Each structure stands twice: as structure tokens, then as C-alpha cells.
PDB file of C-alpha atoms and ligand atoms in Angstrom:
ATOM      1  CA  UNK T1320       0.000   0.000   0.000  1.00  0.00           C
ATOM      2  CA  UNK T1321       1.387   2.937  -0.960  1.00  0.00           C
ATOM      3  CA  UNK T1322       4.822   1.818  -1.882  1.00  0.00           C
ATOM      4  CA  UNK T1323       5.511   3.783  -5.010  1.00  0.00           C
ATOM      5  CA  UNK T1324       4.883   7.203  -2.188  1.00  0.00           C
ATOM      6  CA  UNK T1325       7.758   6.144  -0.066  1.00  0.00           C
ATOM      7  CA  UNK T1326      10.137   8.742  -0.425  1.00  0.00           C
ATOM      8  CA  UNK T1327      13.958   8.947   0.722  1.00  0.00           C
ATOM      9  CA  UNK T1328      15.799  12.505   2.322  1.00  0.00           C
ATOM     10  CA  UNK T1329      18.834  13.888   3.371  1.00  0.00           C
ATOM     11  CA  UNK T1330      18.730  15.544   6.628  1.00  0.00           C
ATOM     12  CA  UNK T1331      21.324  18.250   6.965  1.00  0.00           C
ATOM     13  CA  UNK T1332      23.175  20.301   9.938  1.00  0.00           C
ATOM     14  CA  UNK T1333      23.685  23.710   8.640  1.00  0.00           C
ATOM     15  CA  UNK T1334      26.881  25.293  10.082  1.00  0.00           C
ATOM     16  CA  UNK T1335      29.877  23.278   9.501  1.00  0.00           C
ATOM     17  CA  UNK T1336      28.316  21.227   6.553  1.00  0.00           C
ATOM     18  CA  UNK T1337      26.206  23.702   4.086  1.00  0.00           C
ATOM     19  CA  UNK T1338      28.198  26.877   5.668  1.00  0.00           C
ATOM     20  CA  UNK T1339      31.177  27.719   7.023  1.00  0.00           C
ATOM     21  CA  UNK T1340      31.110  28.563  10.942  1.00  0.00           C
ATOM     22  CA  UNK T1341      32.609  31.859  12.027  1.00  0.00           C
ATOM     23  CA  UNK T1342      35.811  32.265  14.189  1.00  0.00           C
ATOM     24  CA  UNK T1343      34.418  34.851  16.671  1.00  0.00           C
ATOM     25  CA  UNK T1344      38.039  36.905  17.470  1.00  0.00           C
ATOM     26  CA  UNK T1345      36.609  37.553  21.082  1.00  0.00           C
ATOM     27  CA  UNK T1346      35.573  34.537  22.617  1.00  0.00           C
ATOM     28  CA  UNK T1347      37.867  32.326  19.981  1.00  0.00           C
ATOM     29  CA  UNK T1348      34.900  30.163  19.388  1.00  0.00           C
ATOM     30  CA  UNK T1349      33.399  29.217  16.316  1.00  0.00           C
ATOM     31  CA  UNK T1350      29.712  30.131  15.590  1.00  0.00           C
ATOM     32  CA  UNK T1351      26.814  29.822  13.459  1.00  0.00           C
ATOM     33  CA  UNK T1352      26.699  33.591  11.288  1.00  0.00           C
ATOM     34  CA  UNK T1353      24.538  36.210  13.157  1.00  0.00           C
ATOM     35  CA  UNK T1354      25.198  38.196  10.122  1.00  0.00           C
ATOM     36  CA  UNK T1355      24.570  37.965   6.289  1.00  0.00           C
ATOM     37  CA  UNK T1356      27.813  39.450   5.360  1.00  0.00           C
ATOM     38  CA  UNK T1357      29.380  36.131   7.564  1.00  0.00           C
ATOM     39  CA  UNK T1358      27.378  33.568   5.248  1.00  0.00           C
ATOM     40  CA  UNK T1359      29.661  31.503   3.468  1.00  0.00           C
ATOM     41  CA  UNK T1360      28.845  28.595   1.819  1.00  0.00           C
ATOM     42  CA  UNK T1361      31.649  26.182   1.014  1.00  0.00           C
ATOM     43  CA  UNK T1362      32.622  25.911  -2.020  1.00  0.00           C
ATOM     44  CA  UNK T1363      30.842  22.163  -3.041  1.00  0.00           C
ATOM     45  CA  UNK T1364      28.111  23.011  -1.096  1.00  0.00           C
ATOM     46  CA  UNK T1365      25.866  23.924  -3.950  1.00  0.00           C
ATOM     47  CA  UNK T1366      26.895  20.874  -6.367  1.00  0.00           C
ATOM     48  CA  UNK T1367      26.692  18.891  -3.640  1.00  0.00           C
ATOM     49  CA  UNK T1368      22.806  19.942  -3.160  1.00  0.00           C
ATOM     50  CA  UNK T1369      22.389  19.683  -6.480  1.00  0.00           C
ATOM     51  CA  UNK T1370      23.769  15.678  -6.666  1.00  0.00           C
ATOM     52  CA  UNK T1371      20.964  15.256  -3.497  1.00  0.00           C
ATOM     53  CA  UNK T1372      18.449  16.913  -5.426  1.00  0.00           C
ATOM     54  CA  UNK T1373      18.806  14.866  -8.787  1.00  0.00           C
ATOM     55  CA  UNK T1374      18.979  11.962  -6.933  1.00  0.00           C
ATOM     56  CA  UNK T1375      15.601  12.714  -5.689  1.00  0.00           C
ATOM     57  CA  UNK T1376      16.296  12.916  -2.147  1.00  0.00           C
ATOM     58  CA  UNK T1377      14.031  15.548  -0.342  1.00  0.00           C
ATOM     59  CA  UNK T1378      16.163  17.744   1.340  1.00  0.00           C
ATOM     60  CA  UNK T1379      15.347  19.464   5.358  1.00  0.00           C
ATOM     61  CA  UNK T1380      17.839  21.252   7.373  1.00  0.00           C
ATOM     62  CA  UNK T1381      18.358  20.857  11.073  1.00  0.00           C
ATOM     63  CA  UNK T1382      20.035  23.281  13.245  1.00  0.00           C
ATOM     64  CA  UNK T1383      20.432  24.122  16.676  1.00  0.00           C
ATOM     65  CA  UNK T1384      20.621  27.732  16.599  1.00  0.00           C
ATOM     66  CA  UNK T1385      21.037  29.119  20.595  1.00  0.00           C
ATOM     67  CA  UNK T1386      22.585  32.257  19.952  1.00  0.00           C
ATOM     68  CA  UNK T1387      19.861  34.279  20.402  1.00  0.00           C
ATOM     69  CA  UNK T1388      18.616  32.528  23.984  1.00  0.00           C
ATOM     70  CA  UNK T1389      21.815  33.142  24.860  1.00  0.00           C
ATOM     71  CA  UNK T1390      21.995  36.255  24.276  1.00  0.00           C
ATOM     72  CA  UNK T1391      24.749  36.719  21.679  1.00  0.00           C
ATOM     73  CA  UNK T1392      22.715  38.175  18.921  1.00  0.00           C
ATOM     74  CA  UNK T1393      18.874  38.680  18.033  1.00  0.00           C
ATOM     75  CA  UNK T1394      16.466  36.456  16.642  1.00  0.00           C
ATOM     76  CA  UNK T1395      16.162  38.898  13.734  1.00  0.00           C
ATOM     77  CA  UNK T1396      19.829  38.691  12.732  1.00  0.00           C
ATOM     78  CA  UNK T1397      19.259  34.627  12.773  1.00  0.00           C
ATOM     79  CA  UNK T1398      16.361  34.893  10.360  1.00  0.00           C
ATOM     80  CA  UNK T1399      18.297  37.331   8.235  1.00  0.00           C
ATOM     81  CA  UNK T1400      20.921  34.926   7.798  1.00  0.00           C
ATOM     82  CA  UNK T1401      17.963  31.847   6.958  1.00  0.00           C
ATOM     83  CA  UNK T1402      16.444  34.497   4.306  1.00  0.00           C
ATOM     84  CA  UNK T1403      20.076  35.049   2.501  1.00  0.00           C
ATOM     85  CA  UNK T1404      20.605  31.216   2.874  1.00  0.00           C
ATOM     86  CA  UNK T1405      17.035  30.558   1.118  1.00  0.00           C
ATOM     87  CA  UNK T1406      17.804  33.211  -1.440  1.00  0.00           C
ATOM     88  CA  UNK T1407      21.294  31.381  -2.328  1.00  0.00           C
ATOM     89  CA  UNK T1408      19.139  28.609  -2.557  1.00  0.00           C
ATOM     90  CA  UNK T1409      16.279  29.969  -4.636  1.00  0.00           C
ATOM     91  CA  UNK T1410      18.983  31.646  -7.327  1.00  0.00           C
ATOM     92  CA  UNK T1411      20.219  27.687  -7.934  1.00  0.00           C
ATOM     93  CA  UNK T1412      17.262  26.106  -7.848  1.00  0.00           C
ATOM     94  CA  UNK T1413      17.901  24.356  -4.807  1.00  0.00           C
ATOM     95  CA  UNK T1414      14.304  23.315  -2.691  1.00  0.00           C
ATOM     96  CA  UNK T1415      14.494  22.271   0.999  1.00  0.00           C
ATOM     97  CA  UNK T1416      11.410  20.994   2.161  1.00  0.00           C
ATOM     98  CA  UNK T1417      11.316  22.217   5.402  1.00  0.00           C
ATOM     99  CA  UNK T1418      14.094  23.950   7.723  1.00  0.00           C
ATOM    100  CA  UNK T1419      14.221  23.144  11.237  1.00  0.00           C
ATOM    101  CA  UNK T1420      15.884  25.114  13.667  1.00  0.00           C
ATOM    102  CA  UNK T1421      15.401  25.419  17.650  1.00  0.00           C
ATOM    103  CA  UNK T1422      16.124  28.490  18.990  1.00  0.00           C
ATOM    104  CA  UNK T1423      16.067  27.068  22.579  1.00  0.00           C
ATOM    105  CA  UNK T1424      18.810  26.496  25.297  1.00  0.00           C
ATOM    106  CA  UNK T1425      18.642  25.023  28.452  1.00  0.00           C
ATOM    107  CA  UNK T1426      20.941  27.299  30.027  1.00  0.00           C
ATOM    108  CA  UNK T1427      20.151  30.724  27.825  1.00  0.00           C
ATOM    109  CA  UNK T1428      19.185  33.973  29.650  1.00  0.00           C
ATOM    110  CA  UNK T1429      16.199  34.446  27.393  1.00  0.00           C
ATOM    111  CA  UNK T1430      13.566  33.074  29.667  1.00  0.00           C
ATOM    112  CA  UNK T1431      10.786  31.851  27.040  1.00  0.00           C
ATOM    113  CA  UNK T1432      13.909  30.243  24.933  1.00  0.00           C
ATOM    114  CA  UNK T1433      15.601  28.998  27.822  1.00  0.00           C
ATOM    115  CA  UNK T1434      14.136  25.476  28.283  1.00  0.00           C
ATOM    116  CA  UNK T1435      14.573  21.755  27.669  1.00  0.00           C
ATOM    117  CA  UNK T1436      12.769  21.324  24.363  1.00  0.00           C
ATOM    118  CA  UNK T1437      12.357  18.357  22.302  1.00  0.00           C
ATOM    119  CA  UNK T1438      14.251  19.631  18.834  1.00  0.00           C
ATOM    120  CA  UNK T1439      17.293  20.535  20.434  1.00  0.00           C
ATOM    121  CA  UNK T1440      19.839  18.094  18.661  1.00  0.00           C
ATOM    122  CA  UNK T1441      20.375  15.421  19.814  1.00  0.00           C
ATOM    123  CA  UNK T1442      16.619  15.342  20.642  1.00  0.00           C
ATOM    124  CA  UNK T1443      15.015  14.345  16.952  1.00  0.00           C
ATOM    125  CA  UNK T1444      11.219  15.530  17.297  1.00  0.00           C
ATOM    126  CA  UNK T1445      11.258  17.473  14.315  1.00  0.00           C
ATOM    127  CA  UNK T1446      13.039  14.783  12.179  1.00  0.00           C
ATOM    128  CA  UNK T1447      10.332  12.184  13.484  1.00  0.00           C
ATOM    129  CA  UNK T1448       7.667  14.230  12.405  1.00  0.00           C
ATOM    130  CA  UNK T1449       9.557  15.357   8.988  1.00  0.00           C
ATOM    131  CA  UNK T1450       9.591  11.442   8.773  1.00  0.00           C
ATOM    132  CA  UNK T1451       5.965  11.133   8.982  1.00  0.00           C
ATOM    133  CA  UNK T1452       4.559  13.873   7.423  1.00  0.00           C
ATOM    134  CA  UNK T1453       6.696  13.426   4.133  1.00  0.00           C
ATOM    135  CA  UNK T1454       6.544   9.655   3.794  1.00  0.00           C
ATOM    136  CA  UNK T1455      10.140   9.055   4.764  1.00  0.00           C
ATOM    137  CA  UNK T1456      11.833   5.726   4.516  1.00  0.00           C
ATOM    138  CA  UNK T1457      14.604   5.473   6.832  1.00  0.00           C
ATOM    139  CA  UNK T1458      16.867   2.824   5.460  1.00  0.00           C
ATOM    140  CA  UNK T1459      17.415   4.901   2.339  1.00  0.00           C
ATOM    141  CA  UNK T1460      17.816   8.242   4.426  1.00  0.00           C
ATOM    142  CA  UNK T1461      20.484  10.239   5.821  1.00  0.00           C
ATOM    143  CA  UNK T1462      21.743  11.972   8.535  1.00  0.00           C
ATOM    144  CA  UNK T1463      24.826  14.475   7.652  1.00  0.00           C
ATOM    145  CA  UNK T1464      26.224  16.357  10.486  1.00  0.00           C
ATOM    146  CA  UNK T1465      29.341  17.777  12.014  1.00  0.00           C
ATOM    147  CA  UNK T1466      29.018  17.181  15.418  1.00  0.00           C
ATOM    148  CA  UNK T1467      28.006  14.387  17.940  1.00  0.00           C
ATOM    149  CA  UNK T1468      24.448  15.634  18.687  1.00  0.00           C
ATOM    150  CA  UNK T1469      23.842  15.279  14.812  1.00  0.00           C
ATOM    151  CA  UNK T1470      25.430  11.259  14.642  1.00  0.00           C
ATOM    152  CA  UNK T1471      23.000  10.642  17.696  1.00  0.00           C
ATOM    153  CA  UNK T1472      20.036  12.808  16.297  1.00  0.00           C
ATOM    154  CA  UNK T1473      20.686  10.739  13.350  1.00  0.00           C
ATOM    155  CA  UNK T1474      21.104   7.286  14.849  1.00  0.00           C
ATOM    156  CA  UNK T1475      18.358   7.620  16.925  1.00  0.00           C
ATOM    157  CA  UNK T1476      15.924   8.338  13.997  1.00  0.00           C
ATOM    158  CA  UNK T1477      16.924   5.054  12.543  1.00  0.00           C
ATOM    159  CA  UNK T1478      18.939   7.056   9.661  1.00  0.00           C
ATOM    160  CA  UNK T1479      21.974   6.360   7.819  1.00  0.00           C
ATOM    161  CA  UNK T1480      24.783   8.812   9.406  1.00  0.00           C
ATOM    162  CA  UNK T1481      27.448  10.762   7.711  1.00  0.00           C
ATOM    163  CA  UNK T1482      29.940  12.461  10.255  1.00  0.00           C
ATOM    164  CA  UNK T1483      32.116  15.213   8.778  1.00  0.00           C
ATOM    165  CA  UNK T1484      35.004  16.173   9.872  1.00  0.00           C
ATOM    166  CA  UNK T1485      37.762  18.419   7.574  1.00  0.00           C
ATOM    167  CA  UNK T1486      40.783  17.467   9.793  1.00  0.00           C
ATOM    168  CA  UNK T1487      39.590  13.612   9.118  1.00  0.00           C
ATOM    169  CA  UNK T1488      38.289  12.700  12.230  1.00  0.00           C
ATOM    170  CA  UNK T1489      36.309   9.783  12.828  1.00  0.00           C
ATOM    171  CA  UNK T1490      33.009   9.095  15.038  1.00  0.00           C
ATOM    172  CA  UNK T1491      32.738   5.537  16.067  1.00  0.00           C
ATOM    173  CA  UNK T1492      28.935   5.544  15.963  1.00  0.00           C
ATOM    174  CA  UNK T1493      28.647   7.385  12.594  1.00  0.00           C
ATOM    175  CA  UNK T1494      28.088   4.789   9.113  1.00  0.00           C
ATOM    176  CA  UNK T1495      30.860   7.180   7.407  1.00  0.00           C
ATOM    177  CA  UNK T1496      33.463   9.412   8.115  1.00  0.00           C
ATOM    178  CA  UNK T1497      34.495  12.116   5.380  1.00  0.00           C
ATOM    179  CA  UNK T1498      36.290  15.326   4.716  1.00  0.00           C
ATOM    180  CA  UNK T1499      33.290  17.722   3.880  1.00  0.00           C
ATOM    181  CA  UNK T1500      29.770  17.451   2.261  1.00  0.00           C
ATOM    182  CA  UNK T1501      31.063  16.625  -1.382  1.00  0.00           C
ATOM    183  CA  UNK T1502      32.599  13.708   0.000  1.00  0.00           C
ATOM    184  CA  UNK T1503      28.992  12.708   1.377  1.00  0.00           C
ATOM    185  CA  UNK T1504      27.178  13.393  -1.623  1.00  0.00           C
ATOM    186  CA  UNK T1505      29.914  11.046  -3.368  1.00  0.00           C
ATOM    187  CA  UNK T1506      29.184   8.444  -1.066  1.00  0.00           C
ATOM    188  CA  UNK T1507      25.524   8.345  -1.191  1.00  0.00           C
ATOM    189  CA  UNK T1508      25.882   8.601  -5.167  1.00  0.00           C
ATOM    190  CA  UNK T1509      28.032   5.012  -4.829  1.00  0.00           C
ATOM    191  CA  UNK T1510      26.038   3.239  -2.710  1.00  0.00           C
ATOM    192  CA  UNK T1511      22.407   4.280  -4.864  1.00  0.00           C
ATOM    193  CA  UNK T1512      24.319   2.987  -7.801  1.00  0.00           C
ATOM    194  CA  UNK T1513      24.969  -0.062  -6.025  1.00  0.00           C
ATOM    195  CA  UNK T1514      21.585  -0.663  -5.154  1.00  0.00           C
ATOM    196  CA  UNK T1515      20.112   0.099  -8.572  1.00  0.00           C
ATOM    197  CA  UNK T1516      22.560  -2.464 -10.040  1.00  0.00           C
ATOM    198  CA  UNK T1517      21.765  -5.202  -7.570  1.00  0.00           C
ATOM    199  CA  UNK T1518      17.716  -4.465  -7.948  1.00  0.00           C
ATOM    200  CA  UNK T1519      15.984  -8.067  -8.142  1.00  0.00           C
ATOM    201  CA  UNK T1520      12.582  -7.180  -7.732  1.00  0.00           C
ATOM    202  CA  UNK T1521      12.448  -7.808  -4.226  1.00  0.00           C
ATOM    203  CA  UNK T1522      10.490  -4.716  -2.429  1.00  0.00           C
ATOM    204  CA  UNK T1523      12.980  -3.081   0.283  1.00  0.00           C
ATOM    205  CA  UNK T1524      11.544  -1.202   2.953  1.00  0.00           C
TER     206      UNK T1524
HETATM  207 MG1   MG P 180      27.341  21.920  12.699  1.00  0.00          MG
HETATM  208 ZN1   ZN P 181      14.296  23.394  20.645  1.00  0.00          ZN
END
């Protein structure tokens, strides 16, 4: 019932895998852009899309985005930043399905953002539901993340999980280790192949 409808999606983390993070010269830290002029997209990121995208994967972003609840910028420069990354998007006629990001923090000094929420990576309620609501099939989906929340938000969806890491680093819980998201794409290209040349007419699911 219904088969032909299952469909098959890349989740993605945002900062560190479709952006560069930013190297904040007062704290030394590295975080997500709180301004449009510090969106950078990597170089492959936009090919890369495009491989998901032609291989008919929907595409959904997931990002924890704190800054705001703790009080490091405002929620207005965060949506600035989504509405630049959309228009990237729009100009290369890249579609995301949905974008989730939480805003919350346990420990933020925003008091209405400062909670224990359920979409905080690695909590996965907004994956579940993208699951549900779009038909998902997990043993053809992905997880592709930069950090350990994402390999557990992942894992604990029942997705496939990609861990990146540009200095080579590997997760022991992730199903692949690579370099950046080109590397990813490549990977997920392979193993489709694989599976279209090994089809038998048995029904996966
Ligand atoms: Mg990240
Ligand atoms: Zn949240």
C-alpha cells in the first residue's frame, strides 16, 4: 500500500556542513553567522545539493541555533541569515522541504527560549515528524552532520549517518566518516548505484 509514495531525504546540519562557521576573534569560538555578510557557503556546497536533489532525495535542514537565547545576537539577525541562505538557494534552484531550527537552550538567559525542548539536537522531534509527514523511509535516508548531537540525532531516527570532519576525524557511531559534504554526496551517489545495479525485484523497505 502505498509503496511507489515512499520517499527517501537527506537531513542536513547547517553550520559546519552547508556553511562555514565563524571564528568569533573575542571569545575564539566558532559560531553559526549572526550576520549575512558572515554567510559563506563552502565551495561544493551547492553541487553537492544539487547531486541530493537529482537523486531525488528531499532535502530538510536541522540546526540548533542558541545564539539568540543566549543572548549573543537577536532572533532577527538569525532569520536574516535563513532568508540570505534561502535566497542562495532559490537563485540555484535548490528546494528544501522544510528547515528546522530550535532556537532554545537550556541554560540561555532568554527566559521563554531557555528550556529543555524536544528539537534541540540530539533530541530528533522534528526529524520524526519530517519522517511522517513526508513519507520518509529510513533505510534509504540520511543523517549528515558535524558534530556528535547530529550522529545521535541521526542514529536515533533510525537514519543512515554521515559524520564530517575536515581534519579527518572519525566518530565511532557514525556509518561514514568524510572530509566535507562533497565527499557525502559522493558516497551516497556510490552506494544508490549499487543498489540500482543489484535491484531483483524484491520490495525493500
Ligand atoms: Mg554543525
Ligand atoms: Zn528546541
Amino acid at each position: 500500500m502505498g509503496i511507489d509514495k515512499i520517499n527517501k531525504a537527506v537531513f542536513l546540519d547547517r553550520d559546519g556542513v552547508i556553511n562555514e562557521p565563524v571564528y568569533n576573534h573575542k571569545t575564539g569560538e566558532l559560531e553559526p553567522p549572526h550576520d549575512i555578510k558572515d554567510l559563506k557557503l563552502y565551495d561544493w556546497t551547492i553541487e553537492s545539493l544539487k547531486r541530493f536533489q537529482n537523486m531525488d532525495y528531499l532535502m530538510f535542514v536541522v540546526s540548533n541555533q542558541p545564539d539568540y537565547a543566549k543572548g549573543k545576537t537577536t532572533l532577527e539577525n538569525l532569520r536574516n541569515v535563513h532568508n540570505e541562505l534561502i535566497k542562495i538557494f532559490d537563485k540555484n534552484d535548490l528546494m528544501f522541504r522544510e528547515y528546522f531550527y530550535c532556537y532554545h537552550h537550556p541554560e540561555g538567559i532568554i527566559p521563554e527560549y531557555s528550556i529543555k525542548c524536544d528539537c534541540r539536537k540530539p533530541a530528533n522531534a522534528n526529524v520524526i515528524r519530517a519522517i511522517n509527514n513526508y513519507n520518509i523511509n529510513r533505510n534509504h535516508s540520511w543523517f549528515i552532520g558535524d558534530r556528535d548531537s547530529d550522529i545521535i540525532c541521526g542514529k536515533n531516527s533510525g537514519l543512515k549517518t554521515i559524520f564530517i570532519n575536515e581534519k579527518n576525524l572519525n566518530h565511532n557511531l557514525a556509518d561514514y566518516n568524510v572530509k566535507n559534504l562533497q565527499e557525502a554526496a559522493e558516497i551516497i551517489s556510490q552506494i544508490k548505484n549499487l543498489k540500482n545495479d543489484t535491484k531483483s525485484g524484491k520490495t525493500e523497505n
